[in-house]
Short mmCIF file of C-alpha atoms and ligand atoms in Angstrom, two decimals:
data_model
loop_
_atom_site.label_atom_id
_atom_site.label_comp_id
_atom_site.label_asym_id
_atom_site.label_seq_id
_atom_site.Cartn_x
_atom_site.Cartn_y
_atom_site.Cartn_z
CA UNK L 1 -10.53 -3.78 32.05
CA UNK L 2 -6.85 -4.06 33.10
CA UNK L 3 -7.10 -7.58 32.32
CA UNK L 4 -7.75 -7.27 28.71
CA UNK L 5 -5.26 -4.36 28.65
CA UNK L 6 -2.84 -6.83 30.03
CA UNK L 7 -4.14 -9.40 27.39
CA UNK L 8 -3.05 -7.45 24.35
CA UNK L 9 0.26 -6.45 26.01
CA UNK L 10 0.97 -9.31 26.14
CA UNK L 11 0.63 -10.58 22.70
CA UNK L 12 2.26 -7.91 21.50
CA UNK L 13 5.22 -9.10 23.60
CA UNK L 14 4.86 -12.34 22.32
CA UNK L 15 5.18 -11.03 18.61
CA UNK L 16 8.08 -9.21 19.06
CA UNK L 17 9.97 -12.08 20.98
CA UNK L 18 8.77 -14.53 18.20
CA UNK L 19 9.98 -12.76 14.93
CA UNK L 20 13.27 -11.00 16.33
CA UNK L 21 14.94 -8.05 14.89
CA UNK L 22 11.57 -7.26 12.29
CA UNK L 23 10.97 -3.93 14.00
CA UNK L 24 8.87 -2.69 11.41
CA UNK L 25 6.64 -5.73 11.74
CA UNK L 26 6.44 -5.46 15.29
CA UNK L 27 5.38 -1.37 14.71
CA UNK L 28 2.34 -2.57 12.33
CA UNK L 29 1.49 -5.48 15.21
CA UNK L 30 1.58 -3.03 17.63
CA UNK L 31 -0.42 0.03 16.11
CA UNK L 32 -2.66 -2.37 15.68
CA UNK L 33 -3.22 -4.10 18.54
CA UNK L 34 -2.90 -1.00 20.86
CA UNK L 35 -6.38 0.19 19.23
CA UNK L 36 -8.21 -3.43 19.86
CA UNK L 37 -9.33 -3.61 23.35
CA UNK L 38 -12.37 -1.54 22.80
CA UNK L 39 -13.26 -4.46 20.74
CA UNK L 40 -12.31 -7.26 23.26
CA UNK L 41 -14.56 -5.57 25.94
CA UNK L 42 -17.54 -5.61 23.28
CA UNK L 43 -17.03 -8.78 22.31
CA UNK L 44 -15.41 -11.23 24.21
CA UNK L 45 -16.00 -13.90 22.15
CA UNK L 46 -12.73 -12.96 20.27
CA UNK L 47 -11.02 -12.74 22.91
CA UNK L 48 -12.09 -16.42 23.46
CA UNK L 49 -11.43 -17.87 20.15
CA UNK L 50 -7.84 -15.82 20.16
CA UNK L 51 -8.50 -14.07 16.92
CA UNK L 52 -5.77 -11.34 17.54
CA UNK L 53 -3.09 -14.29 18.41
CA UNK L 54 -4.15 -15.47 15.31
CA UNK L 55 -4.06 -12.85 12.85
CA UNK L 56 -0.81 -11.77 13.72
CA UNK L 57 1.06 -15.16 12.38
CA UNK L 58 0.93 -15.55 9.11
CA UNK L 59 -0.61 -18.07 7.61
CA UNK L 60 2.02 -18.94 5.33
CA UNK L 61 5.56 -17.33 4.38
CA UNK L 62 7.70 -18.62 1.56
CA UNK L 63 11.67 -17.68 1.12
CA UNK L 64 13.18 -18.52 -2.37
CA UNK L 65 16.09 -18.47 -3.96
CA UNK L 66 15.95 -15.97 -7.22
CA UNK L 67 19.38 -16.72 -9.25
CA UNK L 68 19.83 -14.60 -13.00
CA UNK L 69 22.39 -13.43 -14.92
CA UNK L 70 22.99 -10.09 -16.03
CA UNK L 71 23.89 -8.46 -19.41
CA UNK L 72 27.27 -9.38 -18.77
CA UNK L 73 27.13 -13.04 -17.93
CA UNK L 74 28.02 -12.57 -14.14
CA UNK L 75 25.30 -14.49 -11.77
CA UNK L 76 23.43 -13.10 -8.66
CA UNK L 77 21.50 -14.38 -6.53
CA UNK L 78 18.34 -13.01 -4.89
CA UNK L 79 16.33 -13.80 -2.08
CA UNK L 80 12.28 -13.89 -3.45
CA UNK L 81 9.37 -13.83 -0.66
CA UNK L 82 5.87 -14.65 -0.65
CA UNK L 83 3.82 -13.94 3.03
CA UNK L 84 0.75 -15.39 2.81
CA UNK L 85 -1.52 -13.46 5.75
CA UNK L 86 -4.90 -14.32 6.12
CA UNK L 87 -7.10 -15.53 3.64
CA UNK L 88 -10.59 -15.47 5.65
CA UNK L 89 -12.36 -13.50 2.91
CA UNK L 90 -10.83 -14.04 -0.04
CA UNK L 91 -7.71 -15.01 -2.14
CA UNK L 92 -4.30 -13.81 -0.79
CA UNK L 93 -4.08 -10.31 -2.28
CA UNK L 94 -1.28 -7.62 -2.16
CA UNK L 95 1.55 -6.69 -3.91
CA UNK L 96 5.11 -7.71 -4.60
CA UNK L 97 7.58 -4.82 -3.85
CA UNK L 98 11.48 -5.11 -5.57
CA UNK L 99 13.94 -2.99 -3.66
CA UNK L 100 17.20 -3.62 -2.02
CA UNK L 101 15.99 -3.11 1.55
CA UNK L 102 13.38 -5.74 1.26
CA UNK L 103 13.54 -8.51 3.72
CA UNK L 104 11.04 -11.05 5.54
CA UNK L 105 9.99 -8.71 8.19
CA UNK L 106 9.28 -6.02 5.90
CA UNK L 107 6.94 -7.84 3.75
CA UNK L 108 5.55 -9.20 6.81
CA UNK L 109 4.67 -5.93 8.30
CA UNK L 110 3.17 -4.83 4.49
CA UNK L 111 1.10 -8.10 4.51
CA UNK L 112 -0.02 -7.56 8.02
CA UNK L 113 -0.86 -3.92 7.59
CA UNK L 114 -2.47 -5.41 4.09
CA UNK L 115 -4.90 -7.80 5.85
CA UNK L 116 -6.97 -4.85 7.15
CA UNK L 117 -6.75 -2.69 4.03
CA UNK L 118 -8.53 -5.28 2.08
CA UNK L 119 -11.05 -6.09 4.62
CA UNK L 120 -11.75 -2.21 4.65
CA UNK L 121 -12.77 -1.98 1.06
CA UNK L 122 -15.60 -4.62 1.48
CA UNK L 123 -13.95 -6.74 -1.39
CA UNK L 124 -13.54 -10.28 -1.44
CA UNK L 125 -9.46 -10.44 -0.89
CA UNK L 126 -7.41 -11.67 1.98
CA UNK L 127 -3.84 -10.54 2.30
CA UNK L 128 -0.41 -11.00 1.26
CA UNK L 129 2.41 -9.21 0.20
CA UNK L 130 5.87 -10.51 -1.18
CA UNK L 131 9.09 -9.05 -3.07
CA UNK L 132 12.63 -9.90 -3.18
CA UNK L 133 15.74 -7.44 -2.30
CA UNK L 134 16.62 -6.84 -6.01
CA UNK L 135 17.02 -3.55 -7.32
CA UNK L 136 15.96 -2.68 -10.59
CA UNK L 137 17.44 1.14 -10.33
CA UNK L 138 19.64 1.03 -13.24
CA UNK L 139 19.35 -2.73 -14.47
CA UNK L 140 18.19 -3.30 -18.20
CA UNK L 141 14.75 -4.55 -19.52
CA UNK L 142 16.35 -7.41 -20.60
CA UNK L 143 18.13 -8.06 -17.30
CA UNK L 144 14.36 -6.95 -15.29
CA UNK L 145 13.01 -9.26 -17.78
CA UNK L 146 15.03 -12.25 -16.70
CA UNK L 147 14.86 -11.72 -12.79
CA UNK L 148 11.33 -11.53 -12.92
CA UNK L 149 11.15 -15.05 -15.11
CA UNK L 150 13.22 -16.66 -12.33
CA UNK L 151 11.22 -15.32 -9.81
CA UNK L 152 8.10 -16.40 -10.89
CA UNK L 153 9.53 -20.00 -11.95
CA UNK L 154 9.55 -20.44 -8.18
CA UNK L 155 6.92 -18.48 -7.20
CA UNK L 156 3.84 -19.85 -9.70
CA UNK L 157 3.42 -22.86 -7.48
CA UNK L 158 1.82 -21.10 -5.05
CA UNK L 159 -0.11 -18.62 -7.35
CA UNK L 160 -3.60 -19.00 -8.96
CA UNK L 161 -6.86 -16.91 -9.31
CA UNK L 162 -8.41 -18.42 -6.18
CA UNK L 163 -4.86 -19.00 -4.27
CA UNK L 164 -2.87 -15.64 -4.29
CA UNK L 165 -2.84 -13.04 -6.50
CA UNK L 166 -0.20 -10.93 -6.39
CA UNK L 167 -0.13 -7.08 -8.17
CA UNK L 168 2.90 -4.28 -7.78
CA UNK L 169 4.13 -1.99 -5.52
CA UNK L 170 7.85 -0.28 -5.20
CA UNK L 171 9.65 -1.66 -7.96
CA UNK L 172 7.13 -3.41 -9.63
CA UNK L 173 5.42 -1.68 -12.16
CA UNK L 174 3.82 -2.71 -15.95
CA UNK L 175 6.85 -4.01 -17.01
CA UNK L 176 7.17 -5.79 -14.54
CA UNK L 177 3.60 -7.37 -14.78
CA UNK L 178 4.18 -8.27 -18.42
CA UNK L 179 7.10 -9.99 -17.74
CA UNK L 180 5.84 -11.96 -14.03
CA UNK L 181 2.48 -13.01 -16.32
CA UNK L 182 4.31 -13.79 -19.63
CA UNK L 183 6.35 -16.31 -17.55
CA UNK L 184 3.36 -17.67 -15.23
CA UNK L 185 0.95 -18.21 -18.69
CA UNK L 186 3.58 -20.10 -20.04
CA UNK L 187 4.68 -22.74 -17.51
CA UNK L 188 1.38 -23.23 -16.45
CA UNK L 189 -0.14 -23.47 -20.04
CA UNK L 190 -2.87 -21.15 -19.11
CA UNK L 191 -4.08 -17.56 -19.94
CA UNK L 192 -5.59 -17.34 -16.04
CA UNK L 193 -6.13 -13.71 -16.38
CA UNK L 194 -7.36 -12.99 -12.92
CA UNK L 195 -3.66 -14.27 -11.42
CA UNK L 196 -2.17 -11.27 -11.25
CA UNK L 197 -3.49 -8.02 -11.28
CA UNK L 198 -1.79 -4.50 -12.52
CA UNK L 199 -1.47 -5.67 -16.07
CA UNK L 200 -1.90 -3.68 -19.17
CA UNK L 201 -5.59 -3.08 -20.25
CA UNK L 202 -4.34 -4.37 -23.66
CA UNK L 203 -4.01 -7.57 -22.51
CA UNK L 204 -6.13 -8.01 -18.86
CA UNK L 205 -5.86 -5.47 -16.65
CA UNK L 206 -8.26 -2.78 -15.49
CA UNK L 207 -8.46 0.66 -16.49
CA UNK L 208 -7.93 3.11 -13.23
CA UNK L 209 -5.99 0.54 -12.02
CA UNK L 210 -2.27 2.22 -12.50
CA UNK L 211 -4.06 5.88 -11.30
CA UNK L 212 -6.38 4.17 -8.29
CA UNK L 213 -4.06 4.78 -5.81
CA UNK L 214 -2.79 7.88 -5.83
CA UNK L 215 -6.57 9.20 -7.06
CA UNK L 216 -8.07 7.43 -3.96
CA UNK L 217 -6.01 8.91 -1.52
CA UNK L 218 -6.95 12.14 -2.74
CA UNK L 219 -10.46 11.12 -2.72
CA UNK L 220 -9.78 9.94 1.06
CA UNK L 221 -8.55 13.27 1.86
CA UNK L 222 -11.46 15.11 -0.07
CA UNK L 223 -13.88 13.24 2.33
CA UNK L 224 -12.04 13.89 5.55
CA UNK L 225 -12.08 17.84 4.71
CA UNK L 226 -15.12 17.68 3.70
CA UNK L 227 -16.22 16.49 7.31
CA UNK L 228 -14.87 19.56 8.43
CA UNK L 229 -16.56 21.75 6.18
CA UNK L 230 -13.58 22.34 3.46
CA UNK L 231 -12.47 21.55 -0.12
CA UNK L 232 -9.16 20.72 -1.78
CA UNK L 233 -10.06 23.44 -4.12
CA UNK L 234 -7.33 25.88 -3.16
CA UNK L 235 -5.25 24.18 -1.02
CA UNK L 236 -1.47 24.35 -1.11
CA UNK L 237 -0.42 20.64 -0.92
CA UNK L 238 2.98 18.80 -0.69
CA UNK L 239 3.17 15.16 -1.87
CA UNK L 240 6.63 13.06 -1.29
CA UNK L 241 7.73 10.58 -3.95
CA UNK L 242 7.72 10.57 -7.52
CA UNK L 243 6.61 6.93 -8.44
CA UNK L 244 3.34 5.52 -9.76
CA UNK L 245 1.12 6.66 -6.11
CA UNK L 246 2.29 10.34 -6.05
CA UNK L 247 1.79 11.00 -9.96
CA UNK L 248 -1.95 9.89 -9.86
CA UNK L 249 -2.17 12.23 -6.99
CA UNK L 250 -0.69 14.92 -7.70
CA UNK L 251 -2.80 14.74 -10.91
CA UNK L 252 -6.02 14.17 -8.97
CA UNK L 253 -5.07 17.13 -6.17
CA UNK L 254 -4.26 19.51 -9.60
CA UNK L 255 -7.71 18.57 -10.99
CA UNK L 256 -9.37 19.55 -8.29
CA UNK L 257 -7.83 22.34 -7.93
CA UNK L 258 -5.02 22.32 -5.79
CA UNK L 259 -1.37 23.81 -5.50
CA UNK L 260 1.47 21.11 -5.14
CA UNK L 261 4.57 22.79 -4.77
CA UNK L 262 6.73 19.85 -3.60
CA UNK L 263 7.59 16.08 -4.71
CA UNK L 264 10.44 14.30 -3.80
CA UNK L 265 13.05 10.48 -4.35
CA UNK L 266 14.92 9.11 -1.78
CA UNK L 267 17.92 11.49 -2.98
CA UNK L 268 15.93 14.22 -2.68
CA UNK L 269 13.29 17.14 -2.93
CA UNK L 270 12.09 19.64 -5.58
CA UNK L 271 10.55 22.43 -4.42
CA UNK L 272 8.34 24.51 -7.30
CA UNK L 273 6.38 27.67 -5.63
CA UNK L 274 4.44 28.00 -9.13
CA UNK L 275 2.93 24.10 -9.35
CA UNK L 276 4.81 21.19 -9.91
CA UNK L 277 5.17 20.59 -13.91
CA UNK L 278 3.13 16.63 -13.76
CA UNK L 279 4.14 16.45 -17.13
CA UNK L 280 7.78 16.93 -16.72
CA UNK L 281 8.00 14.42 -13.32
CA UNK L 282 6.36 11.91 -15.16
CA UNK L 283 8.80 12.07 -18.31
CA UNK L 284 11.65 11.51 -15.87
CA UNK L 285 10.38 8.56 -14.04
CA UNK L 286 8.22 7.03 -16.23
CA UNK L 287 9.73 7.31 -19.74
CA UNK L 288 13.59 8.42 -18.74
CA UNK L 289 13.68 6.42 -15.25
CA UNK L 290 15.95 8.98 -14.29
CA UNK L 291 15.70 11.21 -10.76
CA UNK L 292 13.96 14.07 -9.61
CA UNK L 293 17.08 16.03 -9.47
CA UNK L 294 16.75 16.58 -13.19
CA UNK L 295 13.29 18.65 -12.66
CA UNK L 296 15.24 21.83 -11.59
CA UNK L 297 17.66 21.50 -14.16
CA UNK L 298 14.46 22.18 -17.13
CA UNK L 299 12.75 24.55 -14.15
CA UNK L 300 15.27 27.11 -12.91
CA UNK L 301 12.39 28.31 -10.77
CA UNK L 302 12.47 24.94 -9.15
CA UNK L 303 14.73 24.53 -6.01
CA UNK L 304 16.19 20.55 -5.93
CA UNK L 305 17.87 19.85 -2.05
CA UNK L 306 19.59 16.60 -1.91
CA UNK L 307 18.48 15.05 1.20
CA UNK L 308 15.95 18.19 1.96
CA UNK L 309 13.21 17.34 4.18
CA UNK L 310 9.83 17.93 2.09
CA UNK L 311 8.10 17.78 5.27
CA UNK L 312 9.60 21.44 5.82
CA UNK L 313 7.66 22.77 3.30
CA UNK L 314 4.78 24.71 4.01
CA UNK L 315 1.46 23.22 3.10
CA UNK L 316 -1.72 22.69 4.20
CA UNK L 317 -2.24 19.15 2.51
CA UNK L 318 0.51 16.79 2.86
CA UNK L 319 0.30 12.95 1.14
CA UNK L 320 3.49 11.19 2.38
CA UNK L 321 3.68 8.50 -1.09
CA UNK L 322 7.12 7.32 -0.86
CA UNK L 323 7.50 4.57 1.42
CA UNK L 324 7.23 3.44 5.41
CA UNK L 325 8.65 5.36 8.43
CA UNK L 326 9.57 9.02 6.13
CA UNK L 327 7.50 11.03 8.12
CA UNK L 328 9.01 11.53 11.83
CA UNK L 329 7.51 13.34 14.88
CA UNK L 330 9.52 16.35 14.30
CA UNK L 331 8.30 16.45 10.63
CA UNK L 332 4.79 16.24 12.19
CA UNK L 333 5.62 18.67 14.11
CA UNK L 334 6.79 21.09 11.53
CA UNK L 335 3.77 20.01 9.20
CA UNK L 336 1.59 21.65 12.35
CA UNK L 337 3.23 24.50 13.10
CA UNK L 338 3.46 25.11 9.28
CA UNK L 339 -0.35 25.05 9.30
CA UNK L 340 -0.82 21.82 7.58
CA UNK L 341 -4.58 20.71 8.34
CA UNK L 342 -4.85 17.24 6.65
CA UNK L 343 -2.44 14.44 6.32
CA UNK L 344 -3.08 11.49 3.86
CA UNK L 345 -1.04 8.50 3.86
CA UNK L 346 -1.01 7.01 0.06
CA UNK L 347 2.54 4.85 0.93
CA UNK L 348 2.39 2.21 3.41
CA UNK L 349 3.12 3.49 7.30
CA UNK L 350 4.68 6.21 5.83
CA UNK L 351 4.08 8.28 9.99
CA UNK L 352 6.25 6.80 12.71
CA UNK L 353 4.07 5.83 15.68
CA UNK L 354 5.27 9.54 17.42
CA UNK L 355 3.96 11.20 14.14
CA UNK L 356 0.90 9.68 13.78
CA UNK L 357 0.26 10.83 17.65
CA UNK L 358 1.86 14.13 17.05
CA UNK L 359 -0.60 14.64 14.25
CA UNK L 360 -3.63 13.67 16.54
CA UNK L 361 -3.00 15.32 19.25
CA UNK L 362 -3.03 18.46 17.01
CA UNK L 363 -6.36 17.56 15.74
CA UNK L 364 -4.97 17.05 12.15
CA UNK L 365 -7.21 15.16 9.79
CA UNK L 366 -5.36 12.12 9.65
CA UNK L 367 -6.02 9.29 6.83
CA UNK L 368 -3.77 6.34 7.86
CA UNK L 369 -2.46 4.21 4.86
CA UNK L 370 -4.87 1.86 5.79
CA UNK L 371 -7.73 3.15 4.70
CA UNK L 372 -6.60 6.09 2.38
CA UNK L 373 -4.57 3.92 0.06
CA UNK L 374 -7.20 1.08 -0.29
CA UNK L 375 -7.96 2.36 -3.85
CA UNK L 376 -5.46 1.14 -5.21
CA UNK L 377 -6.19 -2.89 -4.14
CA UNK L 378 -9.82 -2.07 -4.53
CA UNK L 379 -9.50 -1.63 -7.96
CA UNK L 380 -7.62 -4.69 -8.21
CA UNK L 381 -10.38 -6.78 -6.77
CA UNK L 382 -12.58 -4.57 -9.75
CA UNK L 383 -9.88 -6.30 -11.86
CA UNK L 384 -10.68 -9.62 -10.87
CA UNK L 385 -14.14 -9.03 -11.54
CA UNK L 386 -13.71 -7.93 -14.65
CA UNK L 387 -11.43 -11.27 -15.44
CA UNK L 388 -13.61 -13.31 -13.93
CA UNK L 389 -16.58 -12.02 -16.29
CA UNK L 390 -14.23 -11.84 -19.06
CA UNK L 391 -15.39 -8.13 -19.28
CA UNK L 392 -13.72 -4.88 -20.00
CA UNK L 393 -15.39 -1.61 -17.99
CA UNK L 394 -14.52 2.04 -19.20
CA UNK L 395 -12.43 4.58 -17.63
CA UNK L 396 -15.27 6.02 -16.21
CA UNK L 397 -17.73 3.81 -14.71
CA UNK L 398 -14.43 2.45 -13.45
CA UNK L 399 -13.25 5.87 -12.08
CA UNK L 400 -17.16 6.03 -10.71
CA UNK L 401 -16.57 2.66 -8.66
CA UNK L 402 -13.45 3.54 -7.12
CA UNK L 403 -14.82 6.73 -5.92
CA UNK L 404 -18.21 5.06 -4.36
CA UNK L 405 -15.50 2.52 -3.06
CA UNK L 406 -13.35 5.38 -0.82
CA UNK L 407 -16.03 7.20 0.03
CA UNK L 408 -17.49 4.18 1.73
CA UNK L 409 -14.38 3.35 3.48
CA UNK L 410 -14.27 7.15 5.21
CA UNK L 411 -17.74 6.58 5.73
CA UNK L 412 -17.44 3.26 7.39
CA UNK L 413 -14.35 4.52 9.12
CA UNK L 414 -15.73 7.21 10.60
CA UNK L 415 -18.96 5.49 12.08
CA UNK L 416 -16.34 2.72 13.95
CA UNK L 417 -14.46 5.32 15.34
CA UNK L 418 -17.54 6.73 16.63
CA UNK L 419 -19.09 3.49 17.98
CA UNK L 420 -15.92 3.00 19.87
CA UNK L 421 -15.50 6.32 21.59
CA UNK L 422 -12.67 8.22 18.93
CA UNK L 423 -14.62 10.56 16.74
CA UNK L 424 -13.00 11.57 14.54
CA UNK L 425 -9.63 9.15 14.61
CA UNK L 426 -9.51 7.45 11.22
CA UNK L 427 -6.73 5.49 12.87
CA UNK L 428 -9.08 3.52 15.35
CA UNK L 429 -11.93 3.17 12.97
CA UNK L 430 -9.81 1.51 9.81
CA UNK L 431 -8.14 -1.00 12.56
CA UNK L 432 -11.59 -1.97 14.04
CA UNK L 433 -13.21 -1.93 11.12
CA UNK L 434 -10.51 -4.26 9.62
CA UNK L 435 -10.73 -6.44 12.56
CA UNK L 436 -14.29 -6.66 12.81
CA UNK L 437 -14.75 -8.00 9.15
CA UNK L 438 -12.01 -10.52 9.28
CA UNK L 439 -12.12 -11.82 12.63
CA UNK L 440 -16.06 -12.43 11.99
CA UNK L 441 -15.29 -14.61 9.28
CA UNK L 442 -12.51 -16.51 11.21
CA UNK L 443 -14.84 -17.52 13.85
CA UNK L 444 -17.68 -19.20 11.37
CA UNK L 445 -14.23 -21.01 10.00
CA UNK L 446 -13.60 -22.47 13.12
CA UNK L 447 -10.03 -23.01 14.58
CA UNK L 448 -8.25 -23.21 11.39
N1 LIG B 1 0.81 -2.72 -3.33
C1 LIG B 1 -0.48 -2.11 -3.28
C2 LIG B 1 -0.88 -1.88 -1.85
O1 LIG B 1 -0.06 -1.60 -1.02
C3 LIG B 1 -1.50 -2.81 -4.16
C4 LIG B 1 -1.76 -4.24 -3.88
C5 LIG B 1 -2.70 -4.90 -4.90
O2 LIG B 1 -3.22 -4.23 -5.78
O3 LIG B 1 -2.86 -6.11 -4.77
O4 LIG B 1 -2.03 -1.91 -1.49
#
């Protein structure tokens, strides 16, 4: 018992004295790991064949230079990434995120974190993730246009439809697609569809695709209320950021008949007691690519607070879609006390480690990112298979798949928490679950 305790102590010790200074790398690592001995005491064999040691180094990780010139003439220089995690069931498969605080130990801890999301769907996809620290916020088309063409002038080498196939995530939306594919198709001389996926369903890409995360999440959270004998139908809900995972939700969460009252950017939060306007939040970031702050100014019913903490907000649903480490333990704490009774995570570790435990302690249905944002890489793997078939599905029996596709993952989730003693913790069941499926196919590899 205290042995294998000791065990994964001790590789977690060894991960954070390895890859210095990536503390949120070493937070993913360790959320993980802290859940495995269950599985080490039920089968040793892992423990024997050192599949933790292993999944926690990459497989591969690739640092490139990205130089372009702006509208002016004046050159910058980048710094690209590709991490390349673990490919025992499939292709490499995650997304590539542009923002200024990107760095190797970030898109280490996002293709980490992404290993077990993509085992948890069932689909055939290892993990990745990659990026580069460029901002786009406020940079032309044609100057997006040309970063992303010297970015993938690097980065193509390592790409292909059975190698790695990236997708978006912060910072990289259709635009950016178009312009990462254009540039791939035409130094490689080949229309390889299934190399990238998030791209327009005029040209390739799956329909659901650009909604599958944020509907999925609500989908997620549908199921784990459902478990405890409630709907969404009704339910005042709060949902931070205002990109490409909060709209779909938001949208899903209004369809079904739910209240959001809050959305947020990382300057700050808009607060509208009657329902957030979709329409209006999506003109401003999708069309305008402007900020939040300019909601209030067309609702004067709206309250905007620069740097306001949504997580003050009284709700009882709360989706935390902007990015990793936004929601503390005292936000989880005022979540609770605020009466908030579910919790779905549509960003990537959006809950600090004393959040998440805040949250369970207070018997909160939880949904870590894990699971509850798979949709969104699901339905790229349904991309894929549509390449591969050189077949187009429609919005619906697309829509139909992705549901099937979360409701198996609470599903599956929930029966590995139970074999392993945490009803109820969606937190141990995703990790596990993860686990189980990879690390079974790493031992019929062999030490590779
Ligand atoms: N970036 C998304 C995620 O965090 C999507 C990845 C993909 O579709 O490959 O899961």
């Amino acid at each position: 018992m205290a042995e294998i305790d000791a065990r994964i102590e001790n590789i977690i010790q060894d991960v954070i004295r390895r890859n210095p200074g990536e503390s949120e790398f070493h937070q993913a690592v360790t959320e993980v790991a802290e859940t495995l001995a269950p599985v080490l005491r039920k089968y040793p064999h892992y423990a024997e064949h050192k599949i933790i040691e292993r999944i926690c180094e990459p497989e591969r990780q690739i640092i490139f230079r990205v130089p372009w010139q702006d509208d002016s003439g004046e050159v910058h220089i980048n710094r690209g990434f590709r991490v390349g995690f673990n490919s025992a069931l499939g292709p490499y498969k995650g997304g590539l995120r542009f923002h200024r605080s990107v760095n190797l130990g970030i898109v280490k801890f996002l293709g980490f974190e992404q290993v077990f999301k993509n085992a948890i769907t069932g689909m055939p996809i290892g993990g990745a993730k990659g990026g580069a620290d460029f901002d786009p916020r406020g940079r032309s088309d044609d100057e997006v246009m040309r970063f992303c063409q010297s970015f993938m002038t690097e980065l193509y080498r390592h790409l292909g439809e059975f190698t790695d196939v990236p997708a978006g995530d912060i910072g990289v939306g259709a635009r950016e697609i178009g312009y990462l594919f254009g540039q791939y198709k035409r130094i490689t001389n080949r229309y390889e569809s299934g190399v990238l996926t998030g791209k327009n369903p005029s040209w390739g890409g799956s329909l659901v695709r650009k909604e599958a995360t944020g509907y999925g999440v609500v989908y997620f959270v549908e199921e784990m209320l459902k478990a405890r004998g409630e709907t969404i139908e009704g339910k005042t809900c709060v949902v931070s950021g205002s990109g490409n995972v909060a709209i779909y939700a938001i949208e899903k969460l209004e369809a079904l008949g739910a209240r959001v009252v809050a959305c947020s950017d990382s300057d700050g939060v808009v607060h509208d007691p009657r329902g957030i306007r979709l329409d209006t939040v999506q003109r401003i970031k999708e069309v305008e690519r402007g900020r939040i702050s300019a909601y209030a100014d067309e609702h004067p019913q709206a309250a905007y607070q620069p740097a306001g903490n949504i997580w003050s907000i009284p709700c009882e649903v709360a989706l935390p879609c902007a990015t990793q480490n936004e929601l503390d333990e005292a936000s989880a704490r005022a979540l609770i006390a605020n009466g908030c009774i579910a919790v779905g995570e549509g960003a990537n570790m959006p809950t600090t480690p004393g959040g998440v435990r805040a949250l369970l302690e207070a018997g909160v249905a939880y949904g870590p990112g894990k699971a509850a944002n798979a949709g969104g890489v699901a339905t790229s793997a349904l991309e894929m298979q549509q390449n591969a078939s050189r077949d187009a599905w429609t919005f619906e029996y697309t829509e139909q798949r992705l549901h099937e596709i979360m409701k198996d993952i609470h599903r599956h989730c929930h029966e590995t928490a139970e074999e392993f003693a945490s009803p109820g913790n969606h937190v141990v069941g995703s990790n596990i679950l993860g686990f189980l499926r990879v690390a079974e196919a790493m031992v019929a590899f062999g030490v590779i």
